[in-house]
CSV table of C-alpha atoms in Angstrom, one decimal:
chain,number,residue,atom,x,y,z
A,1,MET,CA,64.8,52.0,-7.6
A,2,GLU,CA,66.1,51.8,-11.0
A,3,ARG,CA,66.6,48.0,-10.5
A,4,PHE,CA,63.0,47.8,-9.5
A,5,SER,CA,61.8,49.7,-12.6
A,6,LEU,CA,63.9,47.5,-14.7
A,7,MET,CA,62.4,44.2,-13.2
A,8,ALA,CA,58.7,45.6,-13.7
A,9,ARG,CA,59.6,46.5,-17.4
A,10,LEU,CA,61.0,42.9,-17.9
A,11,LYS,CA,57.9,41.5,-16.4
A,12,ALA,CA,55.6,43.5,-18.5
A,13,ILE,CA,57.8,42.3,-21.7
A,14,ARG,CA,57.4,38.6,-20.6
A,15,GLY,CA,53.8,39.0,-20.0
A,16,LEU,CA,51.7,36.9,-17.4
A,17,GLY,CA,53.6,33.9,-15.8
A,18,LEU,CA,52.3,30.4,-15.3
A,19,ARG,CA,51.2,31.3,-11.7
A,20,ASP,CA,49.2,34.3,-12.7
A,21,LEU,CA,47.6,32.3,-15.4
A,22,VAL,CA,46.5,29.6,-13.2
A,23,ARG,CA,45.3,31.9,-10.5
A,24,GLU,CA,43.2,33.7,-13.1
A,25,ALA,CA,41.9,30.5,-14.5
A,26,TRP,CA,40.9,29.2,-11.0
A,27,LEU,CA,39.3,32.3,-10.0
A,28,SER,CA,37.2,32.4,-13.3
A,29,THR,CA,36.1,28.9,-12.6
A,30,TYR,CA,35.4,29.3,-8.8
A,31,VAL,CA,33.3,32.6,-9.3
A,32,SER,CA,30.5,30.3,-10.5
A,33,PRO,CA,31.1,26.7,-9.7
A,34,THR,CA,27.7,25.5,-10.7
A,35,ARG,CA,28.0,27.1,-14.1
A,36,SER,CA,31.6,25.7,-14.4
A,37,ILE,CA,30.5,22.1,-13.5
A,38,LEU,CA,27.4,22.3,-16.1
A,39,THR,CA,29.8,23.9,-18.8
A,40,SER,CA,32.2,20.7,-18.1
A,41,LEU,CA,29.4,18.1,-17.8
A,42,GLY,CA,30.5,16.3,-21.1
A,43,VAL,CA,33.9,16.0,-19.7
A,44,VAL,CA,32.5,14.8,-16.3
A,45,LEU,CA,30.4,12.2,-18.3
A,46,GLY,CA,33.0,11.1,-20.6
A,47,CYS,CA,35.6,10.4,-17.8
A,48,MET,CA,33.0,8.9,-15.5
A,49,SER,CA,31.8,6.4,-18.2
A,50,PHE,CA,35.6,5.6,-19.0
A,51,VAL,CA,36.9,5.0,-15.3
A,52,GLY,CA,33.7,3.4,-14.2
A,53,ALA,CA,33.2,1.1,-17.3
A,54,LEU,CA,36.7,-0.1,-17.4
A,55,GLY,CA,36.6,-0.4,-13.4
A,56,ILE,CA,33.5,-2.4,-13.3
A,57,THR,CA,34.9,-4.7,-16.2
A,58,GLY,CA,37.9,-5.4,-14.4
A,59,THR,CA,36.2,-6.1,-11.1
A,60,ILE,CA,33.7,-8.3,-12.9
A,61,GLY,CA,36.4,-10.0,-14.7
A,62,GLN,CA,38.2,-11.2,-11.4
A,63,GLN,CA,34.9,-12.4,-10.0
A,64,VAL,CA,33.6,-14.3,-13.2
A,65,SER,CA,37.1,-16.0,-13.7
A,66,SER,CA,36.9,-18.1,-10.6
A,67,SER,CA,33.4,-19.5,-11.6
A,68,PHE,CA,34.4,-19.8,-15.3
A,69,ASP,CA,37.7,-21.8,-14.3
A,70,ILE,CA,35.6,-24.1,-11.9
A,71,ARG,CA,32.8,-24.8,-14.5
A,72,ARG,CA,33.6,-24.2,-18.0
A,73,ALA,CA,37.3,-24.0,-18.2
A,74,THR,CA,37.9,-27.3,-16.3
A,75,THR,CA,35.6,-29.5,-18.5
A,76,VAL,CA,36.9,-31.7,-21.2
A,77,THR,CA,34.7,-34.2,-23.3
A,78,ALA,CA,35.4,-37.1,-25.6
A,79,GLU,CA,33.0,-38.3,-28.2
A,80,SER,CA,32.8,-41.0,-30.9
A,81,ASP,CA,30.1,-42.0,-33.2
A,82,GLU,CA,31.4,-45.7,-33.3
A,83,MET,CA,28.9,-48.2,-31.7
A,84,GLN,CA,28.8,-52.0,-31.7
A,85,SER,CA,26.0,-53.9,-32.8
A,86,ASP,CA,24.6,-54.6,-29.4
A,87,ASN,CA,24.3,-50.8,-28.9
A,88,HIS,CA,27.4,-50.5,-26.5
A,89,SER,CA,30.3,-48.4,-27.2
A,90,THR,CA,33.6,-49.9,-28.7
A,91,TRP,CA,35.9,-47.0,-27.9
A,92,ILE,CA,35.6,-46.6,-24.1
A,93,THR,CA,37.4,-49.4,-22.1
A,94,ALA,CA,38.3,-49.8,-18.5
A,95,ASP,CA,42.0,-49.6,-19.4
A,96,GLY,CA,41.5,-46.4,-21.2
A,97,LEU,CA,39.5,-44.7,-18.4
A,98,ASN,CA,42.0,-45.8,-15.8
A,99,ARG,CA,44.7,-44.0,-18.1
A,100,VAL,CA,42.5,-41.0,-18.2
A,101,GLN,CA,42.5,-40.7,-14.6
A,102,LYS,CA,46.2,-40.9,-14.4
A,103,LEU,CA,46.6,-37.9,-16.9
A,104,ALA,CA,48.3,-35.0,-15.3
A,105,GLY,CA,45.9,-32.2,-14.4
A,106,THR,CA,42.8,-34.7,-14.3
A,107,VAL,CA,40.7,-34.5,-11.1
A,108,SER,CA,38.1,-37.1,-11.9
A,109,GLY,CA,36.4,-38.6,-15.1
A,110,GLY,CA,34.5,-41.3,-16.6
A,111,ARG,CA,32.0,-42.4,-19.0
A,112,VAL,CA,28.3,-41.0,-19.5
A,113,ASP,CA,25.8,-43.3,-21.6
A,114,ALA,CA,22.8,-41.4,-22.8
A,115,TYR,CA,19.3,-43.0,-23.4
A,116,LYS,CA,16.8,-40.7,-25.1
A,117,GLY,CA,13.0,-40.5,-24.7
A,118,VAL,CA,12.6,-43.0,-21.7
A,119,LEU,CA,9.2,-43.2,-20.4
A,120,ILE,CA,9.2,-42.5,-16.5
A,121,ARG,CA,6.3,-42.7,-13.9
A,122,HIS,CA,5.5,-43.0,-10.2
A,123,PRO,CA,3.9,-46.8,-9.8
A,124,HIS,CA,1.2,-45.7,-7.6
A,125,SER,CA,0.3,-42.6,-9.9
A,126,PRO,CA,-3.2,-42.6,-11.5
A,127,VAL,CA,-1.5,-41.4,-14.6
A,128,ILE,CA,-0.6,-44.2,-16.9
A,129,GLU,CA,1.4,-42.4,-19.5
A,130,GLY,CA,4.2,-40.3,-17.7
A,131,PRO,CA,6.7,-38.0,-19.4
A,132,ARG,CA,9.5,-39.1,-21.4
A,133,ILE,CA,13.0,-37.8,-20.5
A,134,SER,CA,16.7,-38.2,-21.0
A,135,LEU,CA,18.3,-41.1,-18.9
A,136,PHE,CA,22.0,-41.0,-18.4
A,137,GLY,CA,24.2,-43.9,-17.1
A,138,LEU,CA,27.3,-42.9,-15.1
A,139,ASP,CA,30.3,-44.6,-13.7
A,140,GLY,CA,32.0,-43.7,-10.4
A,141,GLY,CA,34.5,-41.4,-12.1
A,142,SER,CA,31.8,-39.4,-14.0
A,143,LEU,CA,29.4,-39.3,-10.9
A,144,ASN,CA,32.3,-37.3,-9.3
A,145,ALA,CA,33.0,-35.3,-12.4
A,146,VAL,CA,29.6,-34.0,-13.2
A,147,GLY,CA,29.2,-32.2,-10.0
A,148,LEU,CA,25.7,-32.9,-8.9
A,149,ASN,CA,24.0,-30.3,-6.4
A,150,ILE,CA,21.8,-32.9,-4.4
A,151,VAL,CA,18.8,-31.1,-2.7
A,152,ASP,CA,17.3,-34.2,-1.1
A,153,GLY,CA,18.4,-37.7,-0.2
A,154,ARG,CA,21.9,-38.7,-1.4
A,155,SER,CA,24.0,-39.0,-4.5
A,156,LEU,CA,25.2,-42.4,-6.1
A,157,ASP,CA,28.7,-43.5,-5.5
A,158,ALA,CA,31.1,-46.3,-7.2
A,159,GLY,CA,29.5,-48.9,-4.9
A,160,HIS,CA,26.4,-48.6,-6.6
A,161,VAL,CA,28.0,-48.9,-10.0
A,162,THR,CA,30.1,-51.9,-8.8
A,163,ARG,CA,27.0,-53.7,-7.6
A,164,ALA,CA,24.8,-52.5,-10.3
A,165,ASP,CA,22.2,-51.6,-7.7
A,166,ARG,CA,18.6,-50.4,-9.2
A,167,VAL,CA,18.8,-46.9,-8.0
A,168,VAL,CA,18.1,-43.6,-9.7
A,169,LEU,CA,18.7,-39.8,-9.2
A,170,LEU,CA,15.9,-37.5,-10.4
A,171,SER,CA,16.3,-33.8,-11.5
A,172,ALA,CA,14.0,-31.6,-9.6
A,173,ASN,CA,12.0,-31.1,-12.8
A,174,ALA,CA,11.4,-34.7,-13.6
A,175,ALA,CA,10.4,-35.3,-9.8
A,176,LYS,CA,7.8,-32.6,-10.1
A,177,GLN,CA,6.6,-34.0,-13.3
A,178,ILE,CA,5.8,-37.5,-11.9
A,179,GLY,CA,4.7,-36.0,-8.7
A,180,VAL,CA,7.1,-37.8,-6.4
A,181,HIS,CA,8.9,-36.2,-3.5
A,182,THR,CA,9.8,-39.1,-1.0
A,183,ILE,CA,13.2,-40.5,-1.1
A,184,GLY,CA,13.3,-44.3,-1.4
A,185,ALA,CA,10.0,-44.1,-3.5
A,186,ALA,CA,9.9,-46.7,-6.4
A,187,ILE,CA,10.2,-45.2,-9.8
A,188,ASP,CA,8.9,-47.0,-13.0
A,189,ILE,CA,11.6,-46.5,-15.8
A,190,ASP,CA,10.4,-48.1,-18.9
A,191,GLY,CA,9.0,-51.1,-16.9
A,192,LEU,CA,12.1,-51.4,-14.7
A,193,THR,CA,11.5,-50.4,-11.2
A,194,MET,CA,14.1,-48.6,-9.5
A,195,THR,CA,14.5,-46.9,-6.1
A,196,LEU,CA,14.9,-43.2,-5.9
A,197,ALA,CA,18.0,-42.2,-4.0
A,198,GLY,CA,18.0,-38.4,-4.5
A,199,ILE,CA,16.9,-35.4,-6.3
A,200,TYR,CA,19.4,-32.9,-7.8
A,201,ASP,CA,18.6,-29.4,-9.3
A,202,ASP,CA,22.0,-28.5,-10.9
A,203,SER,CA,25.1,-30.1,-12.6
A,204,ASP,CA,28.3,-28.5,-13.1
A,205,ARG,CA,29.2,-30.6,-16.4
A,206,LEU,CA,26.1,-32.5,-17.5
A,207,GLY,CA,23.5,-29.7,-18.2
A,208,ASP,CA,21.5,-32.2,-20.3
A,209,SER,CA,20.4,-33.8,-17.2
A,210,LEU,CA,18.7,-31.0,-15.6
A,211,ALA,CA,15.3,-32.4,-17.1
A,212,GLY,CA,16.2,-36.0,-16.8
A,213,ALA,CA,17.5,-38.8,-14.5
A,214,ILE,CA,20.8,-40.5,-13.7
A,215,ALA,CA,21.4,-44.1,-12.7
A,216,PRO,CA,24.6,-46.3,-12.6
A,217,HIS,CA,25.7,-47.1,-16.1
A,218,SER,CA,26.0,-50.9,-15.1
A,219,THR,CA,22.6,-51.3,-14.3
A,220,LEU,CA,21.4,-49.6,-17.4
A,221,ALA,CA,23.7,-51.6,-19.6
A,222,SER,CA,22.2,-54.8,-18.0
A,223,TYR,CA,18.7,-54.0,-18.6
A,224,ARG,CA,18.7,-51.8,-21.7
A,225,THR,CA,19.9,-52.0,-25.3
A,226,ASP,CA,18.7,-48.8,-26.7
A,227,LEU,CA,21.8,-46.7,-26.0
A,228,ASN,CA,21.8,-43.6,-28.1
A,229,SER,CA,25.4,-42.1,-27.4
A,230,THR,CA,28.1,-42.3,-24.9
A,231,LYS,CA,31.0,-40.0,-24.1
A,232,VAL,CA,33.7,-39.4,-21.5
A,233,ILE,CA,33.7,-36.3,-19.3
A,234,VAL,CA,36.7,-35.3,-17.4
A,235,GLU,CA,37.0,-32.6,-14.8
A,236,THR,CA,40.3,-31.1,-14.8
A,237,ALA,CA,42.4,-28.6,-12.4
A,238,PRO,CA,42.0,-25.0,-13.3
A,239,GLY,CA,44.3,-24.2,-16.2
A,240,ALA,CA,45.1,-27.8,-17.2
A,241,ALA,CA,42.1,-28.2,-19.8
A,242,GLU,CA,44.0,-27.6,-22.8
A,243,GLN,CA,46.9,-29.9,-21.6
A,244,VAL,CA,44.3,-32.6,-20.8
A,245,GLY,CA,42.5,-32.1,-24.0
A,246,ALA,CA,45.8,-32.7,-26.0
A,247,ARG,CA,46.4,-36.1,-24.6
A,248,LEU,CA,42.8,-37.3,-23.8
A,249,ALA,CA,42.3,-39.2,-27.1
A,250,LEU,CA,45.6,-41.1,-26.9
A,251,ALA,CA,44.7,-42.2,-23.5
A,252,ILE,CA,41.3,-43.4,-24.2
A,253,SER,CA,42.3,-45.1,-27.6
A,254,PRO,CA,46.1,-45.5,-28.1
A,255,ALA,CA,45.6,-47.5,-31.3
A,256,ALA,CA,43.2,-45.1,-33.0
A,257,PRO,CA,43.2,-41.7,-31.2
A,258,GLU,CA,42.0,-40.1,-34.4
A,259,ARG,CA,38.6,-41.6,-34.3
A,260,ILE,CA,37.8,-39.5,-30.9
A,261,LYS,CA,36.5,-36.1,-31.0
A,262,ILE,CA,37.8,-34.0,-28.1
A,263,ILE,CA,36.0,-30.8,-27.0
A,264,ALA,CA,38.0,-28.6,-25.0
A,265,PRO,CA,37.4,-25.1,-23.6
A,266,PRO,CA,39.4,-22.3,-24.8
A,267,ASP,CA,42.2,-20.9,-22.6
A,268,PRO,CA,40.4,-18.7,-19.9
A,269,LYS,CA,43.1,-16.3,-19.9
A,270,THR,CA,42.9,-15.6,-23.7
A,271,LEU,CA,39.0,-15.5,-23.4
A,272,ARG,CA,39.0,-13.0,-20.7
A,273,GLN,CA,41.7,-10.9,-22.6
A,274,GLU,CA,39.4,-10.9,-25.7
A,275,VAL,CA,36.4,-9.8,-23.9
A,276,SER,CA,38.3,-7.3,-21.9
A,277,SER,CA,39.8,-5.8,-25.0
A,278,ASN,CA,36.4,-5.5,-26.7
A,279,VAL,CA,34.9,-3.8,-23.7
A,280,THR,CA,38.0,-1.5,-23.3
A,281,LEU,CA,37.5,-0.4,-26.9
A,282,MET,CA,33.7,0.1,-26.3
A,283,ALA,CA,34.3,2.2,-23.4
A,284,PHE,CA,37.1,4.1,-25.2
A,285,LEU,CA,34.8,5.0,-28.1
A,286,VAL,CA,31.8,6.1,-25.8
A,287,SER,CA,34.3,8.1,-23.7
A,288,ILE,CA,35.7,9.8,-26.7
A,289,SER,CA,32.3,10.6,-28.2
A,290,THR,CA,31.3,12.1,-24.7
A,291,LEU,CA,34.4,14.0,-24.3
A,292,PHE,CA,33.8,15.6,-27.9
A,293,ILE,CA,30.6,16.6,-26.7
A,294,GLY,CA,31.8,18.1,-23.5
A,295,CYS,CA,34.6,19.8,-25.7
A,296,ILE,CA,31.8,21.6,-27.8
A,297,SER,CA,30.0,22.5,-24.6
A,298,ILE,CA,33.2,24.2,-23.1
A,299,GLY,CA,34.0,25.8,-26.7
A,300,ASN,CA,30.5,27.1,-26.8
A,301,ALA,CA,30.6,28.5,-23.4
A,302,ALA,CA,33.9,30.0,-23.8
A,303,MET,CA,32.9,31.8,-27.0
A,304,SER,CA,29.8,33.2,-25.3
A,305,ALA,CA,32.2,34.2,-22.4
A,306,THR,CA,34.5,36.0,-24.9
A,307,SER,CA,31.7,38.1,-26.4
A,308,ALA,CA,30.6,39.0,-22.8
A,309,ARG,CA,34.1,40.1,-21.9
A,310,ILE,CA,35.1,42.5,-24.6
A,311,HIS,CA,35.4,45.3,-22.2
A,312,GLU,CA,37.8,43.2,-20.0
A,313,PHE,CA,40.0,41.9,-22.7
A,314,GLY,CA,40.0,45.4,-24.2
A,315,LEU,CA,41.1,47.0,-20.9
A,316,ARG,CA,43.9,44.4,-20.7
A,317,ARG,CA,45.1,45.3,-24.2
A,318,ALA,CA,45.0,49.0,-23.1
A,319,MET,CA,47.2,48.3,-19.9
A,320,GLY,CA,49.9,46.3,-22.0
A,321,ALA,CA,48.6,42.7,-22.2
A,322,ARG,CA,50.0,41.1,-25.5
A,323,ARG,CA,47.8,38.8,-27.7
A,324,ILE,CA,49.6,35.8,-26.5
A,325,ASP,CA,48.7,36.9,-23.0
A,326,ILE,CA,44.9,37.0,-23.8
A,327,PHE,CA,45.4,33.7,-25.8
A,328,ALA,CA,47.0,32.0,-23.0
A,329,GLN,CA,44.6,33.2,-20.3
A,330,VAL,CA,41.4,31.9,-22.3
A,331,LEU,CA,43.3,28.8,-23.0
A,332,MET,CA,44.1,28.2,-19.4
A,333,GLU,CA,40.6,28.9,-18.3
A,334,THR,CA,39.0,26.2,-20.7
A,335,THR,CA,41.9,23.9,-19.6
A,336,MET,CA,41.0,24.4,-16.0
A,337,LEU,CA,37.3,23.5,-16.8
A,338,GLY,CA,38.6,20.2,-18.6
A,339,ILE,CA,40.7,19.5,-15.4
A,340,VAL,CA,37.7,20.1,-12.9
A,341,GLY,CA,35.4,17.9,-15.1
A,342,ALA,CA,38.1,15.2,-15.3
A,343,LEU,CA,38.7,15.0,-11.6
A,344,LEU,CA,35.1,15.1,-11.0
A,345,GLY,CA,34.1,12.3,-13.4
A,346,SER,CA,37.1,10.1,-12.4
A,347,LEU,CA,35.8,10.6,-8.7
A,348,LEU,CA,32.2,9.6,-9.6
A,349,GLY,CA,33.5,6.7,-11.8
A,350,GLY,CA,35.6,5.4,-9.0
A,351,GLY,CA,32.8,5.7,-6.7
A,352,LEU,CA,30.3,3.9,-8.9
A,353,VAL,CA,32.8,1.0,-9.1
A,354,LEU,CA,33.3,1.0,-5.2
A,355,VAL,CA,29.3,1.1,-4.6
A,356,ILE,CA,28.6,-1.8,-7.1
A,357,SER,CA,31.6,-3.9,-5.7
A,358,ILE,CA,30.1,-3.4,-2.0
A,359,ILE,CA,26.4,-4.2,-3.1
A,360,ASN,CA,27.8,-7.4,-4.7
A,361,ARG,CA,30.5,-8.2,-2.2
A,362,TRP,CA,33.1,-8.0,-4.8
A,363,VAL,CA,36.8,-6.9,-4.4
A,364,PRO,CA,36.9,-3.5,-6.3
A,365,VAL,CA,39.7,-3.4,-9.1
A,366,LEU,CA,40.6,0.0,-10.3
A,367,ASP,CA,43.8,0.8,-12.1
A,368,VAL,CA,45.3,4.3,-11.3
A,369,LEU,CA,46.5,4.4,-14.9
A,370,LEU,CA,42.6,4.8,-15.8
A,371,VAL,CA,42.4,8.0,-13.7
A,372,ILE,CA,45.6,9.4,-15.1
A,373,TRP,CA,44.1,8.7,-18.9
A,374,ALA,CA,40.7,10.3,-17.9
A,375,VAL,CA,42.5,13.4,-16.5
A,376,GLY,CA,44.8,13.5,-19.5
A,377,GLY,CA,41.7,13.2,-21.7
A,378,GLY,CA,40.0,16.1,-19.9
A,379,ILE,CA,43.0,18.3,-20.3
A,380,ALA,CA,43.1,17.7,-24.1
A,381,SER,CA,39.4,18.3,-24.3
A,382,GLY,CA,39.7,21.8,-22.5
A,383,ILE,CA,42.7,22.8,-24.7
A,384,LEU,CA,41.0,22.0,-27.9
A,385,ALA,CA,37.9,23.6,-26.6
A,386,GLY,CA,39.8,26.8,-26.1
A,387,LEU,CA,41.6,27.3,-29.1
A,388,LEU,CA,38.8,28.9,-31.1
A,389,PRO,CA,37.7,31.2,-28.3
A,390,ALA,CA,41.3,32.2,-27.5
A,391,LEU,CA,42.2,33.1,-31.1
A,392,SER,CA,38.8,35.1,-31.1
A,393,ALA,CA,39.9,37.0,-27.8
A,394,THR,CA,43.3,38.0,-29.3
A,395,LYS,CA,41.6,40.0,-32.0
A,396,ILE,CA,39.8,42.3,-29.5
A,397,THR,CA,41.4,45.6,-29.4
A,398,PRO,CA,41.0,48.5,-27.0
A,399,VAL,CA,39.1,50.6,-29.6
A,400,GLN,CA,36.5,47.8,-29.8
A,401,ALA,CA,36.1,47.8,-25.9
A,402,LEU,CA,35.5,51.7,-25.9
A,403,ALA,CA,33.0,51.5,-28.6
A,404,ARG,CA,30.9,49.1,-26.8
């Protein structure tokens, strides 16, 4: 009996244990779940925006990376301003193009000649003056490299280039402008009649041609002398663009590589890391701002609750509760609100990532560390929000409770 009395006195001296504090805080939260959720709404929104924004960013990054690697990060271009007097390029040679094809990481590549302001019309059209477009001359390598999406007819090949056939590919826009839709129709290009082989509506590496036309470069070189510019387009394997770009000028012109300008895309990994870092910083700032609002919301609610619970705290003090016990109880209650808000916000953020991924048929990417950081932020918000109300509650005395 004496031993039991001694243990009771020791427990009273020690105050409330962690289990008691957690139970009291949970009961305080569970009694009115709607009020608790509304009180911690700022924490919910902050954690949801943090987990959702970074989760969606990671998911989109994985989807965009493949398309970026295929189109943008696998294209290297070589240009030069040097032209001969007969309007033919001096820096592109057959040997140079052969060396380009042998570069490690090269998939395909070739020359692209550009003729600007070319008059194009259907010979049987009543319209005498047709539109003026850009006409591009491609060889066998560049026809493979530019990645045309043929919607009608067929594309050109190396045989057309070797024979200098008078065939042409029209972009969907150009075909619509001159009113031609039949493959095999005759097309008048500045007085030169050519046969329509196909119509395309997209190009992976020659976006300028989407309102123009494409023909074998050998055919155009035989009939035209108004070449405006020429360049070499190279399609590389994913991740090899930087390597190919470093050696391309030397492969094209070993004697004078300095006269050739190389345009290579940035490293896709570096670019994605920069974009990801910027988005992460933005999401972090938004989340911190929202958590701060949630912290103020919880703090105001806790201060109001403290004023309404003067009788309770006074009674606890009268029954032997110490100031530290009251402080710990209020602080645990606000911390519990922060935990509930963080868990609910993380759940909603993860659900948002999952729903968006399912709608777009993506593979969701969600780092567990994001949830851990979000819960940690919610706990920190709850603790900070409870400091002032907890200090205010410790000043309540039994006399004040009786006076009320």
